[in-house]
Tab-separated table of C-alpha atoms and ligand atoms in Angstrom:
chain	number	residue	atom	x	y	z
U	87	MET	CA	-0.032	0.024	0.051
U	88	PRO	CA	1.421	3.454	-0.955
U	89	GLU	CA	2.343	5.712	2.023
U	90	VAL	CA	-0.583	8.011	2.590
U	91	THR	CA	-0.113	10.414	5.461
U	92	VAL	CA	-3.090	11.934	7.442
U	93	THR	CA	-2.466	15.371	6.025
U	94	GLU	CA	-2.369	14.044	2.368
U	95	HIS	CA	-5.621	11.976	3.010
U	96	ILE	CA	-7.337	15.116	4.353
U	97	LEU	CA	-6.225	17.222	1.449
U	98	LEU	CA	-7.533	14.525	-0.906
U	99	HIS	CA	-10.916	14.655	0.840
U	100	GLN	CA	-10.857	18.431	1.318
U	101	LYS	CA	-12.630	18.868	-1.989
U	102	ARG	CA	-15.571	16.851	-0.711
U	103	SER	CA	-15.656	17.884	3.094
U	104	PRO	CA	-16.731	21.408	3.749
U	105	HIS	CA	-15.146	21.162	7.173
U	106	ALA	CA	-11.714	20.077	6.086
U	107	THR	CA	-10.512	23.552	5.984
U	108	GLY	CA	-6.847	24.658	6.552
U	109	GLN	CA	-7.839	25.493	10.087
U	110	PHE	CA	-9.302	21.992	10.546
U	111	THR	CA	-6.079	20.451	9.124
U	112	GLY	CA	-3.972	22.366	11.523
U	113	LEU	CA	-6.356	21.360	14.482
U	114	LEU	CA	-5.891	17.528	13.666
U	115	TYR	CA	-2.173	18.121	13.141
U	116	ASP	CA	-1.761	19.214	16.841
U	117	LEU	CA	-4.238	16.526	18.013
U	118	ILE	CA	-1.950	14.058	16.237
U	119	LEU	CA	1.270	15.666	17.797
U	120	SER	CA	-0.436	15.259	21.208
U	121	GLY	CA	-1.204	11.659	20.509
U	122	LYS	CA	2.315	10.755	19.500
U	123	SER	CA	3.631	12.373	22.689
U	124	ILE	CA	1.099	10.489	24.846
U	125	SER	CA	2.001	7.290	23.016
U	126	ARG	CA	5.590	7.778	23.681
U	127	ARG	CA	4.857	8.273	27.449
U	128	ILE	CA	2.610	5.184	27.702
U	129	ASN	CA	5.064	2.910	25.944
U	130	ALA	CA	7.643	3.756	28.660
U	131	ALA	CA	5.254	4.330	31.530
U	132	GLY	CA	6.512	1.367	33.578
U	133	LEU	CA	10.087	2.874	33.420
U	134	LEU	CA	9.234	6.459	34.105
U	135	ASP	CA	7.314	5.922	37.346
U	136	ILE	CA	4.125	7.282	35.830
U	137	LEU	CA	1.957	4.284	36.579
U	138	GLY	CA	-0.632	4.156	39.219
U	139	GLY	CA	-2.968	6.916	40.756
U	140	THR	CA	-2.251	10.475	41.796
U	141	GLY	CA	-4.449	10.151	44.863
U	142	GLU	CA	-6.892	12.613	43.455
U	143	VAL	CA	-10.530	12.075	42.350
U	144	ASN	CA	-11.922	13.860	39.248
U	145	VAL	CA	-15.211	15.317	38.443
U	146	GLN	CA	-16.534	11.922	37.465
U	147	GLY	CA	-15.729	10.584	40.882
U	148	GLU	CA	-13.010	8.413	39.483
U	149	ASN	CA	-9.432	7.945	40.827
U	150	VAL	CA	-7.122	10.005	38.554
U	151	GLN	CA	-4.167	7.997	37.207
U	152	LYS	CA	-0.855	9.755	36.755
U	153	MET	CA	-1.212	9.183	32.888
U	154	ASP	CA	-4.648	10.819	32.870
U	155	GLN	CA	-3.115	13.948	34.231
U	156	ILE	CA	-0.059	13.788	31.774
U	157	ALA	CA	-2.400	13.225	28.908
U	158	ASN	CA	-4.888	15.808	29.967
U	159	ARG	CA	-2.263	18.507	30.499
U	160	GLN	CA	-0.444	17.481	27.131
U	161	LEU	CA	-3.821	18.076	25.241
U	162	ILE	CA	-4.837	21.261	26.905
U	163	TYR	CA	-1.368	22.784	26.452
U	164	ARG	CA	-1.052	21.826	22.761
U	165	MET	CA	-4.595	22.418	21.669
U	166	GLU	CA	-5.178	25.886	23.129
U	167	ARG	CA	-2.194	26.881	21.010
U	168	CYS	CA	-3.377	25.290	17.783
U	169	GLY	CA	-5.243	28.446	16.575
U	170	ALA	CA	-8.288	26.570	15.527
U	171	LEU	CA	-10.308	26.337	18.779
U	172	CYS	CA	-12.419	28.794	20.721
U	173	ALA	CA	-13.087	26.322	23.456
U	174	MET	CA	-12.549	22.777	24.654
U	175	ALA	CA	-13.879	20.366	27.227
U	176	SER	CA	-12.060	17.374	28.918
U	177	GLU	CA	-13.548	14.564	30.697
U	178	GLU	CA	-10.998	15.319	33.451
U	179	GLU	CA	-12.139	19.050	33.865
U	180	ALA	CA	-15.455	20.031	35.628
U	181	ASP	CA	-16.051	22.975	33.303
U	182	PHE	CA	-15.376	23.791	29.657
U	183	ILE	CA	-12.133	25.655	28.952
U	184	PRO	CA	-12.305	28.809	26.760
U	185	VAL	CA	-9.111	29.308	24.791
U	186	PRO	CA	-7.374	32.354	26.452
U	187	ASP	CA	-7.615	35.581	24.610
U	188	ASP	CA	-3.794	35.795	24.156
U	189	PHE	CA	-3.908	32.752	22.013
U	190	PRO	CA	-5.122	32.703	18.414
U	191	GLN	CA	-8.834	31.935	18.245
U	192	GLY	CA	-10.723	29.665	15.834
U	193	ASP	CA	-14.213	28.359	15.135
U	194	TYR	CA	-13.950	24.785	16.527
U	195	ILE	CA	-14.741	23.359	19.869
U	196	LEU	CA	-12.846	20.226	20.983
U	197	ILE	CA	-14.293	17.661	23.392
U	198	PHE	CA	-12.039	14.947	24.527
U	199	ASP	CA	-11.456	12.070	27.026
U	200	PRO	CA	-7.593	12.301	27.385
U	201	LEU	CA	-7.029	8.729	28.379
U	202	ASP	CA	-10.080	6.583	28.317
U	203	GLY	CA	-9.693	3.241	30.109
U	204	SER	CA	-6.730	4.495	32.002
U	205	SER	CA	-7.275	2.203	35.008
U	206	ASN	CA	-6.020	-0.498	32.533
U	207	ILE	CA	-2.530	1.082	32.008
U	208	ASP	CA	-0.986	-0.569	35.021
U	209	VAL	CA	-1.742	-4.114	33.578
U	210	ASN	CA	-0.495	-2.964	30.042
U	211	ILE	CA	-3.974	-3.086	28.367
U	212	ASN	CA	-5.028	-0.760	25.406
U	213	VAL	CA	-6.223	2.660	26.267
U	214	GLY	CA	-7.062	5.537	24.155
U	215	THR	CA	-7.751	9.278	23.570
U	216	ILE	CA	-11.315	9.911	22.219
U	217	PHE	CA	-12.201	13.265	20.463
U	218	SER	CA	-15.120	15.071	19.186
U	219	ILE	CA	-14.981	18.176	17.094
U	220	LEU	CA	-17.862	20.807	17.042
U	221	ARG	CA	-18.234	24.102	15.290
U	222	ARG	CA	-19.291	27.248	16.988
U	223	LYS	CA	-22.631	28.354	15.926
U	224	PRO	CA	-22.347	30.641	12.802
U	225	GLY	CA	-22.016	34.255	13.449
U	226	LYS	CA	-21.259	33.782	17.204
U	227	LYS	CA	-18.388	35.922	18.356
U	228	GLY	CA	-16.991	36.880	21.852
U	229	PRO	CA	-16.736	34.573	24.911
U	230	VAL	CA	-18.153	31.100	24.174
U	231	THR	CA	-21.063	30.104	26.434
U	232	LEU	CA	-21.913	26.670	27.733
U	233	ASP	CA	-25.077	26.411	25.554
U	234	GLU	CA	-22.737	26.651	22.442
U	235	VAL	CA	-20.812	23.661	23.708
U	236	LEU	CA	-23.949	21.446	24.512
U	237	GLN	CA	-24.554	20.293	20.953
U	238	PRO	CA	-25.974	16.829	19.842
U	239	GLY	CA	-23.622	14.444	18.240
U	240	SER	CA	-25.292	15.185	14.796
U	241	ARG	CA	-23.608	18.527	14.973
U	242	GLN	CA	-20.087	16.951	15.061
U	243	VAL	CA	-17.805	17.812	12.058
U	244	ALA	CA	-15.300	15.129	12.992
U	245	ALA	CA	-14.609	12.518	15.637
U	246	GLY	CA	-12.142	9.673	16.370
U	247	TYR	CA	-9.809	8.008	18.722
U	248	ILE	CA	-6.135	7.331	19.048
U	249	LEU	CA	-5.653	3.651	20.267
U	250	TYR	CA	-2.466	2.984	22.328
U	251	GLY	CA	-1.953	-0.776	21.882
U	252	PRO	CA	0.556	-3.067	20.249
U	253	SER	CA	0.522	-0.500	17.567
U	254	THR	CA	-0.694	3.136	17.960
U	255	MET	CA	-3.670	3.783	15.752
U	256	LEU	CA	-5.698	6.859	14.627
U	257	VAL	CA	-9.246	6.200	13.492
U	258	PHE	CA	-11.339	9.253	12.573
U	259	THR	CA	-14.114	10.677	10.362
U	260	THR	CA	-14.898	13.938	8.960
U	261	GLY	CA	-18.180	12.712	7.614
U	262	GLN	CA	-16.524	11.051	4.604
U	263	GLY	CA	-16.300	7.491	5.904
U	264	VAL	CA	-13.942	6.148	8.570
U	265	HIS	CA	-10.286	5.819	7.914
U	266	GLY	CA	-7.579	4.079	10.110
U	267	PHE	CA	-3.989	5.126	10.199
U	268	THR	CA	-1.140	3.307	12.081
U	269	LEU	CA	1.968	5.062	13.544
U	270	ASP	CA	5.100	4.070	11.936
U	271	PRO	CA	7.513	4.888	14.905
U	272	GLY	CA	10.567	4.780	12.477
U	273	VAL	CA	9.308	7.960	10.679
U	274	GLY	CA	6.875	9.326	13.462
U	275	GLU	CA	3.978	9.505	10.935
U	276	PHE	CA	0.587	8.060	10.965
U	277	LEU	CA	0.167	6.152	7.662
U	278	LEU	CA	-3.133	5.124	6.082
U	279	SER	CA	-3.616	1.406	6.921
U	280	HIS	CA	-7.432	0.979	7.153
U	281	PRO	CA	-9.142	2.944	4.264
U	282	ASP	CA	-12.936	3.092	4.338
U	283	MET	CA	-13.578	0.938	7.542
U	284	THR	CA	-17.082	-0.674	7.322
U	285	ILE	CA	-18.656	-2.471	10.096
U	286	PRO	CA	-20.202	-5.890	9.238
U	287	GLU	CA	-24.104	-5.856	9.001
U	288	GLN	CA	-24.207	-8.328	11.833
U	289	GLY	CA	-21.624	-9.803	14.165
U	290	ARG	CA	-20.847	-12.816	16.314
U	291	ILE	CA	-19.547	-11.064	19.480
U	292	TYR	CA	-21.288	-9.309	22.265
U	293	SER	CA	-19.365	-7.012	24.830
U	294	VAL	CA	-20.705	-6.098	28.154
U	295	ASN	CA	-19.604	-6.147	31.788
U	296	GLU	CA	-21.737	-9.129	33.111
U	297	GLY	CA	-20.533	-8.276	36.677
U	298	ASN	CA	-23.272	-5.603	36.690
U	299	SER	CA	-26.162	-8.050	35.691
U	300	LEU	CA	-27.613	-8.012	39.278
U	301	TYR	CA	-28.454	-4.279	38.812
U	302	TRP	CA	-29.761	-4.492	35.117
U	303	ASP	CA	-33.395	-3.866	34.341
U	304	ASP	CA	-35.503	-6.451	32.503
U	305	ALA	CA	-34.994	-4.853	29.103
U	306	VAL	CA	-31.244	-5.076	29.322
U	307	ARG	CA	-31.400	-8.541	30.787
U	308	GLU	CA	-33.392	-9.635	27.797
U	309	CYS	CA	-30.971	-8.044	25.461
U	310	VAL	CA	-28.043	-10.017	26.868
U	311	ASP	CA	-29.963	-13.215	26.946
U	312	TYR	CA	-30.690	-12.661	23.223
U	313	PHE	CA	-27.088	-12.667	22.367
U	314	LYS	CA	-26.274	-15.629	24.756
U	315	GLY	CA	-29.081	-17.741	23.293
U	316	CYS	CA	-30.105	-19.425	20.060
U	317	GLU	CA	-33.033	-17.286	19.278
U	318	ASN	CA	-31.048	-14.550	17.676
U	319	SER	CA	-30.513	-14.002	13.988
U	320	LEU	CA	-27.245	-15.938	14.199
U	321	GLY	CA	-29.083	-18.920	15.428
U	322	LYS	CA	-26.438	-19.681	18.018
U	323	PRO	CA	-24.715	-17.946	21.006
U	324	TYR	CA	-22.435	-15.009	20.363
U	325	SER	CA	-18.915	-14.959	21.772
U	326	SER	CA	-18.246	-12.727	24.738
U	327	ARG	CA	-15.398	-10.282	24.696
U	328	TYR	CA	-14.957	-7.416	27.201
U	329	VAL	CA	-11.745	-5.496	27.667
U	330	GLY	CA	-13.049	-2.805	29.922
U	331	SER	CA	-11.526	0.048	27.767
U	332	LEU	CA	-14.103	1.500	25.361
U	333	VAL	CA	-11.550	2.341	22.743
U	334	ALA	CA	-10.435	-1.200	22.652
U	335	ASP	CA	-13.907	-2.734	22.758
U	336	PHE	CA	-15.125	-0.326	20.124
U	337	HIS	CA	-12.179	-0.842	17.779
U	338	ARG	CA	-12.782	-4.627	17.857
U	339	THR	CA	-16.515	-4.113	17.232
U	340	LEU	CA	-15.660	-1.804	14.197
U	341	LEU	CA	-13.545	-4.369	12.615
U	342	TYR	CA	-15.322	-7.654	13.588
U	343	GLY	CA	-18.873	-6.494	14.033
U	344	GLY	CA	-21.226	-7.341	16.886
U	345	ILE	CA	-22.345	-5.050	19.657
U	346	TYR	CA	-20.789	-3.224	22.679
U	347	MET	CA	-23.075	-2.446	25.456
U	348	TYR	CA	-22.752	-0.272	28.505
U	349	PRO	CA	-26.379	-0.288	29.893
U	350	ARG	CA	-27.791	1.791	32.705
U	351	ASP	CA	-28.511	0.010	35.993
U	352	SER	CA	-29.936	0.579	39.376
U	353	ARG	CA	-26.646	2.084	40.601
U	354	LYS	CA	-26.171	4.192	37.469
U	355	PRO	CA	-29.650	4.998	36.254
U	356	GLY	CA	-28.336	7.469	33.638
U	357	GLY	CA	-25.644	4.955	32.508
U	358	LYS	CA	-21.806	5.276	33.164
U	359	LEU	CA	-20.399	6.411	29.771
U	360	ARG	CA	-20.254	10.254	29.034
U	361	LEU	CA	-22.435	11.370	26.027
U	362	MET	CA	-20.162	14.150	24.735
U	363	CYS	CA	-16.653	12.743	24.993
U	364	GLU	CA	-17.399	8.945	24.586
U	365	ALA	CA	-20.817	7.902	23.267
U	366	ALA	CA	-21.290	10.781	20.592
U	367	PRO	CA	-17.831	10.429	18.884
U	368	MET	CA	-18.141	6.656	18.836
U	369	ALA	CA	-21.641	7.051	17.424
U	370	PHE	CA	-20.430	9.228	14.682
U	371	LEU	CA	-17.735	6.618	13.668
U	372	ALA	CA	-20.169	3.772	14.005
U	373	GLU	CA	-22.713	5.468	11.608
U	374	GLN	CA	-20.089	6.513	9.112
U	375	ALA	CA	-18.836	2.868	9.053
U	376	GLY	CA	-22.505	1.700	8.466
U	377	GLY	CA	-23.205	0.764	11.951
U	378	ARG	CA	-25.737	2.018	14.533
U	379	ALA	CA	-25.396	3.693	17.966
U	380	SER	CA	-28.506	3.932	20.388
U	381	ASN	CA	-29.401	4.552	23.999
U	382	GLY	CA	-32.099	1.787	23.473
U	383	PHE	CA	-34.776	4.279	22.619
U	384	GLN	CA	-33.268	6.887	20.257
U	385	ARG	CA	-30.241	7.479	18.118
U	386	ILE	CA	-27.154	8.638	20.262
U	387	MET	CA	-26.476	11.340	17.562
U	388	ASP	CA	-29.891	12.944	18.281
U	389	VAL	CA	-29.554	13.177	22.055
U	390	VAL	CA	-28.982	16.901	23.144
U	391	PRO	CA	-26.727	16.974	26.301
U	392	ASP	CA	-28.355	18.724	29.265
U	393	LYS	CA	-24.944	19.184	30.903
U	394	LEU	CA	-21.303	18.897	30.001
U	395	HIS	CA	-20.772	15.521	31.669
U	396	ALA	CA	-24.270	14.043	30.680
U	397	ARG	CA	-24.101	10.252	30.962
U	398	THR	CA	-25.932	7.711	28.563
U	399	GLN	CA	-26.430	4.096	28.224
U	400	LEU	CA	-24.947	2.979	24.965
U	401	PHE	CA	-25.615	0.097	22.481
U	402	ILE	CA	-23.351	0.417	19.461
U	403	GLY	CA	-22.132	-1.878	16.570
U	404	SER	CA	-23.580	-3.738	13.749
U	405	PRO	CA	-26.905	-2.374	12.657
U	406	ARG	CA	-28.796	-5.846	12.954
U	407	ASP	CA	-27.469	-6.297	16.508
U	408	VAL	CA	-28.363	-2.703	17.740
U	409	GLU	CA	-31.785	-3.033	15.982
U	410	ALA	CA	-32.380	-6.148	17.974
U	411	VAL	CA	-31.741	-4.283	21.238
U	412	GLU	CA	-34.001	-1.280	20.164
U	413	ARG	CA	-36.894	-3.898	19.439
U	414	ILE	CA	-36.480	-5.319	22.840
U	415	HIS	CA	-36.401	-1.971	24.563
U	416	ALA	CA	-39.456	-0.751	22.533
U	417	LYS	CA	-41.520	-3.629	24.254
U	418	TYR	CA	-40.616	-2.276	27.695
U	419	GLY	CA	-40.632	1.545	27.089
U	420	LYS	CA	-38.471	4.118	28.899
N	78	P6P	P1	-16.484	-0.977	33.907
N	78	P6P	C1	-13.376	3.357	31.347
N	78	P6P	O1	-13.527	3.956	32.572
N	78	P6P	C2	-14.684	3.458	30.729
N	78	P6P	O2	-15.163	4.620	30.736
N	78	P6P	C3	-14.669	2.828	29.301
N	78	P6P	O3	-13.440	2.897	28.811
N	78	P6P	C4	-14.880	1.396	29.643
N	78	P6P	O4	-15.701	0.738	28.539
N	78	P6P	C5	-15.852	1.214	30.914
N	78	P6P	O5	-15.599	2.477	31.522
N	78	P6P	C6	-15.540	0.152	31.746
N	78	P6P	O6	-16.410	0.217	32.909
N	78	P6P	O7	-17.568	-0.596	34.796
N	78	P6P	O8	-16.901	-2.136	33.094
N	78	P6P	O9	-15.117	-1.150	34.492
């Protein structure tokens, strides 16, 4: 396969994508630069005494890992200087972050989870950076307000993730399909390795944390029993795979098909995953790859966040598998 860099790929698509402007290319360049820096740290984490927790608890009520903090600070530092943003929001920060006036301002808003699944770092399991890119409402000037940030997933102009695993991969969409790039450490470039990624119409794998089954509602229990039984469209039980790192579980689902589920339960009635920095970007990717993403009752991309760290239950993957979940939920109602 000829070596196609991310920049070359965007320029090739620029003609067709109204959002792939020079400003956007610059935004993606700095996002990629941050990803390379985070990847380098993660690969040597065990040697640099940056494993483990900081002893702090974040706005999500989760223990902050040292690498969470490093990735978060790296992204904020780099992206506030990229000249394409007017604001950003991090899973690790309680409030959104306006780009300081003394930095060049842009029209885009970046939402990110700096290091999703970071509790897995200490045991050397894949983690990832998830990003979602919105545009400021046309004509808006001056300080960004929260309501400009709280946009539904359907308003995203781009979304993707950087997966730190056996190889470091960048997977993203600008609304022109989903494309995967693998980091060549020798040259320090992400090179096109998975053009036009498409999710299978139906899969053979279901992915959910069954340790929560005691707390599920009847609809979720029936969904999981559907995939574990023979009454499904496969005619036999699906295999179970669960890494516990959304980027890893989603990436496998994107390539192999099937369904990833993080349902609500009696302890987390709104679900665990964050709508804006986890579910919505993955939903954009899933739909661009021919898949579906739902909260059981409606398309994730149509859900308007009521707060920055709004949570949601998530069913995402092959269209036929997500449709089965929606049919079951329709019987039970909200
Ligand atoms: P559990 C990581 O904290 C995360 O947000 C996702 O990356 C992952 O899919 C999920 O939570 C794992 O949650 O409750 O199964 O450990």
